[in-house]
Coordinates of C-alpha atoms in Angstrom, one line a residue:
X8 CA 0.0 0.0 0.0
X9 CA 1.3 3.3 -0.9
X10 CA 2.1 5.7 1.8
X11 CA -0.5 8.1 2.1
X12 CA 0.2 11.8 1.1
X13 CA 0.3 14.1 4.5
X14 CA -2.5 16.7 4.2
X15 CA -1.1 20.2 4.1
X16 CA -1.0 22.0 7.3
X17 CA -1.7 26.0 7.5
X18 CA 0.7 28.1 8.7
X19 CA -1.5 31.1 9.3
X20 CA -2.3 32.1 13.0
X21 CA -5.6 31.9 13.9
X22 CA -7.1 35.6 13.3
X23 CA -8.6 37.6 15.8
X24 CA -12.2 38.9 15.8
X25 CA -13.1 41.5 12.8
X26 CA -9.8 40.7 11.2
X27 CA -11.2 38.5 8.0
X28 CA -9.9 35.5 6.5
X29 CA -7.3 35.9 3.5
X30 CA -9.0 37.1 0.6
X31 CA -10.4 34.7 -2.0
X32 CA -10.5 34.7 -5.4
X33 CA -13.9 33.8 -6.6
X34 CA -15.0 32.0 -9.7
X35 CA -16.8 35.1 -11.0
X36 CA -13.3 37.0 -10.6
X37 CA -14.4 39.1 -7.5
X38 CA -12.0 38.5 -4.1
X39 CA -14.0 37.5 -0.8
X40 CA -13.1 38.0 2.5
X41 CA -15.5 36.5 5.5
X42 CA -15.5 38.3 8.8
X43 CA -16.6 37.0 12.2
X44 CA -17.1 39.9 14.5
X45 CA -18.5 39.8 17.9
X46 CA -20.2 42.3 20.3
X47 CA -19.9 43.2 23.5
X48 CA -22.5 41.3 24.5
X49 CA -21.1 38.0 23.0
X50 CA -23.0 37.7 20.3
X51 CA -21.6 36.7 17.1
X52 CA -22.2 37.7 13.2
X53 CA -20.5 36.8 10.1
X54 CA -20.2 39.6 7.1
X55 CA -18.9 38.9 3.7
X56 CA -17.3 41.5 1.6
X57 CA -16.4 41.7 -2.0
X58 CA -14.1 42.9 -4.1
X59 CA -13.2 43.6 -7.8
X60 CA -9.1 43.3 -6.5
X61 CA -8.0 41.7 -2.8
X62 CA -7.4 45.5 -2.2
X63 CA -10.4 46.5 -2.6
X64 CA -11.9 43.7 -0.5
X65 CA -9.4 44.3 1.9
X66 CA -10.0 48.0 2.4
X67 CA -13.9 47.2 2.6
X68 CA -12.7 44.6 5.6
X69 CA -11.0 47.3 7.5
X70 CA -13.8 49.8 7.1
X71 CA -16.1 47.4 9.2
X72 CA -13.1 46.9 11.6
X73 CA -12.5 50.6 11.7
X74 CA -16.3 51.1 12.9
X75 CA -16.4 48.4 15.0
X76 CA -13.1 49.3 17.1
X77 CA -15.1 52.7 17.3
X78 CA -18.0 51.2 18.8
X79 CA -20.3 51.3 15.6
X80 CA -22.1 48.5 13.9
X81 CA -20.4 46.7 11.4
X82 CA -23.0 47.4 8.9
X83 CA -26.1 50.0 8.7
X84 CA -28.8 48.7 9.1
X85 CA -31.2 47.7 5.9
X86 CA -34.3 48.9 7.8
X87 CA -36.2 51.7 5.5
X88 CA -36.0 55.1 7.0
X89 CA -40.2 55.2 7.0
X90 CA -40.0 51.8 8.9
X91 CA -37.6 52.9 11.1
X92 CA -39.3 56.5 12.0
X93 CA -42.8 54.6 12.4
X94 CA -41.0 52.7 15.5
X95 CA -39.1 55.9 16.7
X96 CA -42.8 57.8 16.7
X97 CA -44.3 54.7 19.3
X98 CA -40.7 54.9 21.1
X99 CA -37.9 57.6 21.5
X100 CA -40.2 60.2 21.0
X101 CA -43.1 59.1 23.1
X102 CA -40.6 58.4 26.0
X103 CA -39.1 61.8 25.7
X104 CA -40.1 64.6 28.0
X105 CA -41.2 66.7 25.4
X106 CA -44.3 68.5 25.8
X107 CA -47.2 66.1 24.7
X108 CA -48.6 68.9 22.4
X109 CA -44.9 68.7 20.8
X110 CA -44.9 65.2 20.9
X111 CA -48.0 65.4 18.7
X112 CA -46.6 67.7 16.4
X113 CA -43.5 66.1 15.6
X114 CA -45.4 62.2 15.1
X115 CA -47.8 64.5 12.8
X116 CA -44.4 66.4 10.8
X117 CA -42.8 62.9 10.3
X118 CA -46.1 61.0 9.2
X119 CA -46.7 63.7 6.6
X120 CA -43.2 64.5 5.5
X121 CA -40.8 61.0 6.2
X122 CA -43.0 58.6 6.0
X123 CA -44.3 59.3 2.1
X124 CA -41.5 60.5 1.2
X125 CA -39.3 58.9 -1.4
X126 CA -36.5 59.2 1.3
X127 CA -38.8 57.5 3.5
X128 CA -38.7 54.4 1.0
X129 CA -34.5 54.3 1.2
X130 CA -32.7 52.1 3.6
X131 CA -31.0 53.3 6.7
X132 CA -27.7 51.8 4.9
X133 CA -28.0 53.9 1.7
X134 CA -29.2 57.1 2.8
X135 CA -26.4 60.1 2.1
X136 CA -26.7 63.7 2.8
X137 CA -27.0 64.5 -0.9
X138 CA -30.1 62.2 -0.2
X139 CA -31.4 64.4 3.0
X140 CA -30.9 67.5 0.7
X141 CA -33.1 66.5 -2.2
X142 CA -35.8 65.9 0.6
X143 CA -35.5 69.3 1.5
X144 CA -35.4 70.7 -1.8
X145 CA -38.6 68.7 -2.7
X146 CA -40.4 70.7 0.6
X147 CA -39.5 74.0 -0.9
X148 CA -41.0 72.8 -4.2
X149 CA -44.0 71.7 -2.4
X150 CA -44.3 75.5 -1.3
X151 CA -44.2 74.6 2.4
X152 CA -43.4 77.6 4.6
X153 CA -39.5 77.9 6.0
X154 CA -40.6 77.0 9.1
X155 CA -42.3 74.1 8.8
X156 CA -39.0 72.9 6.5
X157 CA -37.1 73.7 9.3
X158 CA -39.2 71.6 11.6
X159 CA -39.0 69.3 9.5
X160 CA -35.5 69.1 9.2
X161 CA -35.1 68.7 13.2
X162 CA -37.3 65.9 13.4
X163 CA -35.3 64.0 10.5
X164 CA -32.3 64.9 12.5
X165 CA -33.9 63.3 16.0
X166 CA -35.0 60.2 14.3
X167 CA -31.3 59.5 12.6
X168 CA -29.9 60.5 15.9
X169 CA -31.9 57.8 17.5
X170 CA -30.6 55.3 14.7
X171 CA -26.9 56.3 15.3
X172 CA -27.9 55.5 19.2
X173 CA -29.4 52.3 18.7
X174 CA -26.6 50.9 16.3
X175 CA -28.6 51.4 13.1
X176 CA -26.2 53.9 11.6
X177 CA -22.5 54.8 12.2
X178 CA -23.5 58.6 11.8
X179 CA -25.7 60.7 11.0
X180 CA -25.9 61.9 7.4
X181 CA -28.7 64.8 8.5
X182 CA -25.9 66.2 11.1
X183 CA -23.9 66.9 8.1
X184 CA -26.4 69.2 6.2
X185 CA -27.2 72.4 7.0
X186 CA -30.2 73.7 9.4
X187 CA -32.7 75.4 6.5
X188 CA -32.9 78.6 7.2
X189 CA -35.9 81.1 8.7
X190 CA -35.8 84.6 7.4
X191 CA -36.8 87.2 10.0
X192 CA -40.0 89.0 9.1
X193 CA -41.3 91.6 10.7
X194 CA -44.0 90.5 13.2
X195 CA -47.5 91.7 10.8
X196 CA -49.3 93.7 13.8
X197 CA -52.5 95.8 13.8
X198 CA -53.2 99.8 14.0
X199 CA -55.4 101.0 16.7
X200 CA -57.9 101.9 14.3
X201 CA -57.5 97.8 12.8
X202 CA -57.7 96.9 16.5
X203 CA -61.1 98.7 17.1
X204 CA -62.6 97.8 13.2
X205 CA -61.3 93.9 14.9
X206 CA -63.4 94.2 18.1
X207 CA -66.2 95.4 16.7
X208 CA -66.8 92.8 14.4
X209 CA -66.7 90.4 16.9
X210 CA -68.9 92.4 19.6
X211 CA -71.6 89.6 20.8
X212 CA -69.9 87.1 20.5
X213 CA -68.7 84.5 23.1
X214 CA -64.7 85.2 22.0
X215 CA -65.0 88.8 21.9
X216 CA -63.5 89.4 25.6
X217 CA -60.8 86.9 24.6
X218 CA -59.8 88.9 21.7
X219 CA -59.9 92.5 23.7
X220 CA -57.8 90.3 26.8
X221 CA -55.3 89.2 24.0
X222 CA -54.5 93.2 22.5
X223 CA -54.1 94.6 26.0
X224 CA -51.9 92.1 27.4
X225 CA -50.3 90.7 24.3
X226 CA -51.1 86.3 25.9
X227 CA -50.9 83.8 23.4
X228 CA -53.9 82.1 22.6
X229 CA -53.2 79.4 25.0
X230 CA -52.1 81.1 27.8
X231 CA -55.3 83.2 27.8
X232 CA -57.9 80.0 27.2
X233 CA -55.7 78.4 30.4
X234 CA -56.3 81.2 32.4
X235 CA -58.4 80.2 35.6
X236 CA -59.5 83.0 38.1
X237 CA -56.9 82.4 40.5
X238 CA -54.2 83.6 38.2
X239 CA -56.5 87.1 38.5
X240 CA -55.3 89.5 40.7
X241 CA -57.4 92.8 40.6
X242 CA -56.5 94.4 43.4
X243 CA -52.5 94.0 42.4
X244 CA -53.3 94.8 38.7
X245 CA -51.8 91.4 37.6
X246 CA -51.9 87.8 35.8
X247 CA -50.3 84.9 36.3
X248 CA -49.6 82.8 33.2
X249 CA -48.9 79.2 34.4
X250 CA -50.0 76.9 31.1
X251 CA -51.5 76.7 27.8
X252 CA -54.7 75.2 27.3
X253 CA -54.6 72.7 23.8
X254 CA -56.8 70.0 22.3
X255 CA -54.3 66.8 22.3
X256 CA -55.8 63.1 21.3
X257 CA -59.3 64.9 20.8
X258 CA -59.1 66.0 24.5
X259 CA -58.4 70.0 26.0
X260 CA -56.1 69.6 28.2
X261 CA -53.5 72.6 30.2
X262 CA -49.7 71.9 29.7
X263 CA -46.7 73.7 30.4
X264 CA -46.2 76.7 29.0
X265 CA -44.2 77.2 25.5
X266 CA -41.0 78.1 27.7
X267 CA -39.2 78.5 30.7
X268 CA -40.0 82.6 30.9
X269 CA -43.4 82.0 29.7
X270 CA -44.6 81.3 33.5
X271 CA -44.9 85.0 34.5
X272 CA -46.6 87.5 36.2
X273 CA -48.1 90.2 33.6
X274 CA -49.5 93.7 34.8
X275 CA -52.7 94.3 33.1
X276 CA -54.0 97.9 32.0
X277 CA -57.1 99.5 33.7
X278 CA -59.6 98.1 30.5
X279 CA -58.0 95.1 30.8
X280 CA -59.3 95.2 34.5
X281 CA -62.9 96.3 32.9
X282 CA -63.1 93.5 30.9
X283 CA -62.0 91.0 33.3
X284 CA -64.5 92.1 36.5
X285 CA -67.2 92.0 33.4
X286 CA -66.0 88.6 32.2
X287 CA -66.8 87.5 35.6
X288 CA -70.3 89.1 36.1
X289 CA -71.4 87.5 33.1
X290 CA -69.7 84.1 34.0
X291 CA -71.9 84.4 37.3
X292 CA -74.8 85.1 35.0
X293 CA -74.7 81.9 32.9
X294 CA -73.7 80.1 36.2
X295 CA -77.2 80.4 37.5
X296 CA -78.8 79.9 34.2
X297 CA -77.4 76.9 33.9
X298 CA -77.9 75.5 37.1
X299 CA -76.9 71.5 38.0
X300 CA -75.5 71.8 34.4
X301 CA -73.3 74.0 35.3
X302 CA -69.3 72.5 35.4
X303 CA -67.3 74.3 38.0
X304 CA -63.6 74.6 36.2
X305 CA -62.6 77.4 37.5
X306 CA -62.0 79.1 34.2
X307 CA -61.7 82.9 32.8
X308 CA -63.0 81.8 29.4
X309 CA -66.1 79.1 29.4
X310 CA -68.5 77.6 27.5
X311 CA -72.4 78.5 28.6
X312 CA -71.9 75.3 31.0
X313 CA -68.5 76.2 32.0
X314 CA -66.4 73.9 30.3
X315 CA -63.2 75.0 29.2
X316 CA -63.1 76.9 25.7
X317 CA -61.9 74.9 22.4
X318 CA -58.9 76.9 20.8
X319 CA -60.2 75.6 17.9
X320 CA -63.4 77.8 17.9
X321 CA -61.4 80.9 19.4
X322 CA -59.6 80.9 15.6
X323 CA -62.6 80.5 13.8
X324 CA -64.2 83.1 16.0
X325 CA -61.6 85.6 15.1
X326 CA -61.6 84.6 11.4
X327 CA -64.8 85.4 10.5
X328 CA -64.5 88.8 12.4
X329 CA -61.4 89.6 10.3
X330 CA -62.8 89.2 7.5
X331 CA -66.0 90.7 8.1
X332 CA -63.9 93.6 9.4
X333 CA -61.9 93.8 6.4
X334 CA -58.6 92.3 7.9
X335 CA -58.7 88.5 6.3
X336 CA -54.7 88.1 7.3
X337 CA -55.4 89.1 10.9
X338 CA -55.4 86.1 13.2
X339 CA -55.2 85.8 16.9
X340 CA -50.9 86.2 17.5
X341 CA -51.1 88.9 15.5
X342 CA -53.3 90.5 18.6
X343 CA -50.4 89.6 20.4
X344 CA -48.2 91.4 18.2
X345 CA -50.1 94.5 18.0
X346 CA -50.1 95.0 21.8
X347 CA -46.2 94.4 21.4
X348 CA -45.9 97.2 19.2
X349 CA -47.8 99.6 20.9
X350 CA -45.6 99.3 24.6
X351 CA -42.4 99.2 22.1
X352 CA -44.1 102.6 20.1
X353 CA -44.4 103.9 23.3
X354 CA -40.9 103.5 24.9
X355 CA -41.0 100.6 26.9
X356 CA -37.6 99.1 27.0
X357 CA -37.5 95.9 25.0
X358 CA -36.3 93.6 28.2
X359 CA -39.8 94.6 29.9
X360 CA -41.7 94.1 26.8
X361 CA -39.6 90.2 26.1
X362 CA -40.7 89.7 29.7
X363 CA -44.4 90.7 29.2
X364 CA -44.5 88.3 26.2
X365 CA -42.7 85.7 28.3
X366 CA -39.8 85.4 25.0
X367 CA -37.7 82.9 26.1
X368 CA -35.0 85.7 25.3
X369 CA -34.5 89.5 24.6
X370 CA -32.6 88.4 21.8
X371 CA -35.9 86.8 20.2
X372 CA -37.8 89.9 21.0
X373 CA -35.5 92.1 18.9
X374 CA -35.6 90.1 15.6
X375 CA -39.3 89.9 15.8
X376 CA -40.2 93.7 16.9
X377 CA -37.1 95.8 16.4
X378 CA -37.4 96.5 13.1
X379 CA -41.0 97.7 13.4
X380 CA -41.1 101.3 12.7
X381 CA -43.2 102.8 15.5
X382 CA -46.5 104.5 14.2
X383 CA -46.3 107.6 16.8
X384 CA -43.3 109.6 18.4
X385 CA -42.1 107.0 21.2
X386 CA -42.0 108.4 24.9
X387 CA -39.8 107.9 27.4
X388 CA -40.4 104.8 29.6
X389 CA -40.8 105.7 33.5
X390 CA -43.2 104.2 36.4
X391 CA -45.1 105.4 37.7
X392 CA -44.6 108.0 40.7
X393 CA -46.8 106.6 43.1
X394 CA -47.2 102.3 43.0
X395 CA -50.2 101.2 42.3
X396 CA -51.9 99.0 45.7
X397 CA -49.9 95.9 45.7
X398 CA -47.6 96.4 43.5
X399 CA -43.9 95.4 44.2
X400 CA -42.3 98.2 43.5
X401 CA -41.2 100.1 46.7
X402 CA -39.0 102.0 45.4
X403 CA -39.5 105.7 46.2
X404 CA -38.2 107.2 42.6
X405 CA -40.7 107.8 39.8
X406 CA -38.3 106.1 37.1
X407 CA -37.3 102.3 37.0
X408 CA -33.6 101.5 36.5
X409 CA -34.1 100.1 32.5
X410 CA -33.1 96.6 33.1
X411 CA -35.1 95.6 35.6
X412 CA -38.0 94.5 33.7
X413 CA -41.0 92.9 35.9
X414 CA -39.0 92.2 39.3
X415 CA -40.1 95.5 40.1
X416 CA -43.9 95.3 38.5
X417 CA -44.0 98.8 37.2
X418 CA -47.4 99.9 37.0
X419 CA -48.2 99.7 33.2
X420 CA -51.8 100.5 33.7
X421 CA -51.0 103.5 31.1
X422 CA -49.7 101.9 28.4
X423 CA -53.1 100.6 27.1
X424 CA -54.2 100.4 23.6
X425 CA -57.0 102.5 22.7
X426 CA -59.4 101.1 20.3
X427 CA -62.5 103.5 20.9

């Protein structure tokens, strides 16, 4: 019997995790090299790459071992962006601490703009900025205001951040476009005259006292629906703004407010006062008119049973007074705007006024309002001589220090806009 031919023994060492096998050449004339990586967990994978030289294959081999040595995944996932966003929207974002108005929004901005989207359809593994930039270039086409781009933009931005945290991407290729851009406008605000043309389109109706409450204190829309009469202070000529009232899941419900500074204390002017102390005389009214039916919520603004108002209605309350008034581009912030303007036309400094409107900063204040040309000769800004009851300014000088904004509750009582 013929001695039997010794098999031949490798010589290579045994390779080390990620480091590949020695490339192959395939039948098909591509070189193969197999990888065997595993995690930190233990777990183990295999990944093929390929080739047109062993070069090539080999420089594909240490790309994966280049991101896992920096604690990526080997590979992007194949997921689609849509699929993956859907599972971000019932996860990352509702366990975030976001508002839950906000949380609505942004599952409402990625459902509308991701999720149909043609980069909705691409897997997490092929996306490319170039990609993310043709998605924003197809929402300018669409006509979609910069804003809502822009928002749009920061969700996409979360959702691949989420990705890159979970191991579905190496990096983010949103992070690596640029924020689209907002231009500064000029806040579109009301004259007096506009004002008064406003309110008396919408005299007898249930929102009118919102509307007038709105121009002489300059609330959002929320703020002043959330309003309950223990934020009232008449005697100390004052309002506390603690939350926003919003319909979220088909339900009204009072949330924080937009930001830190918007829970503040704002002086209110003597109609303001008016309005309010005749707010609640008719509120007292309707209370005994409507008897057992009648919901104690401890509300400024009510429904005939005292239910909380719906946001909803306010806007289409102050619609159709716009436009039967002539004004079809007014709508409720820009009452909020038109107060704004007239305590910055009449010389209050702009750090009082950002407080007042509860800006989360002055510097927000002065790209919406400083380039407003004021409609009369502005005045010099003082308090007044003698406090009004309550108020915490002690002080025994008749001017404020400009600066000091509402830690001193100047009585503003004067600066009202007249609109009769």
């Amino acid at each position: 019997m013929s001695p039997q031919t010794p098999r031949a023994r490798s010589t290579s060492r045994r390779r080390g995790n990620s480091e590949g096998s020695t490339p192959r050449h395939r039948p098909d004339g591509r070189w193969q090299i197999n990888l065997r990586v595993t995690d930190d967990s233990g777990r183990a994978s295999r990944h093929t790459v390929y080739g047109e030289t062993a070069r090539e294959a080999r420089a594909k081999a240490a790309e994966i071992r280049k991101r896992i040595e920096g604690g990526q995944p080997a590979r992007d996932r194949k997921e689609t962006v849509a699929a993956f966003t859907q599972h971000w929207i019932g996860t990352s974002l509702e366990a975030s601490e976001r508002k839950r108005n906000t949380k609505v929004m942004y599952a409402g901005v990625a459902r509308t703009h991701v999720l149909s989207s043609p980069l909705g359809r691409l897997p997490l593994d092929r996306v490319r900025p170039s990609h993310v930039e043709g998605w924003v270039v197809e929402l300018r086409r669409k006509g979609l205001a910069e804003s809502t781009i822009r928002s749009a933009y920061t969700i996409l931005r979360a959702i691949l951040d989420t990705a890159v945290r979970d191991g579905a991407l190496a990096s983010n290729p949103a992070a690596a476009v640029r924020r689209p851009r907002v231009t500064i406008k000029e806040a579109p605000h009301l004259t007096p005259v506009q004002v008064a043309a406003l309110l008396q389109a919408a005299r007898g109706t249930r929102y009118a006292p919102l509307f007038a409450l709105l121009v002489h204190t300059g609330l959002r829309r929320g703020e002043a629906l959330a309003l309950r009469w223990s934020d009232v202070d008449l005697e100390r000529h004052t309002l506390r703004v603690r939350g926003t009232l919003s319909r979220i899941d088909g339900a009204l419900v009072v949330t924080e407010p937009k930001t830190a500074k918007s829970k503040r204390v704002v002086p209110i002017s003597a109609p303001a006062e008016h309005l309010l102390r005749a707010v609640h005389a008719a509120q007292d009214a309707e209370r005994r008119r409507a008897g057992a039916a009648w919901r104690e919520t401890g509300f400024v603004f009510t429904t005939k049973f005292g239910e909380p108002c719906d946001p909803r209605n306010a806007f289409r309350a102050l619609r159709a007074a716009a436009t039967k008034a002539g004004l079809p581009k007014a709508g409720l912030h820009t009452l909020r705007h038109s107060a704004a303007s007239v305590l910055l036309t009449g010389g209050v400094p702009l750090k009082v006024v950002s407080e007042i409107l509860g800006h989360s900063s002055i510097a927000i204040t002065g790209d919406i309002y400083a380039t407003s040309p004021p409609t009369s000769p502005a005045r010099p800004w003082t308090c007044s001589a003698t406090p009004s009851t309550g108020s915490r300014d002690r002080s025994s000088s008749p001017r404020c220090p400009p600066g000091e904004g509402l830690q001193r509750l100047p009585d503003l009582r004067r600066w009202e806009l007249r609109v009769g």
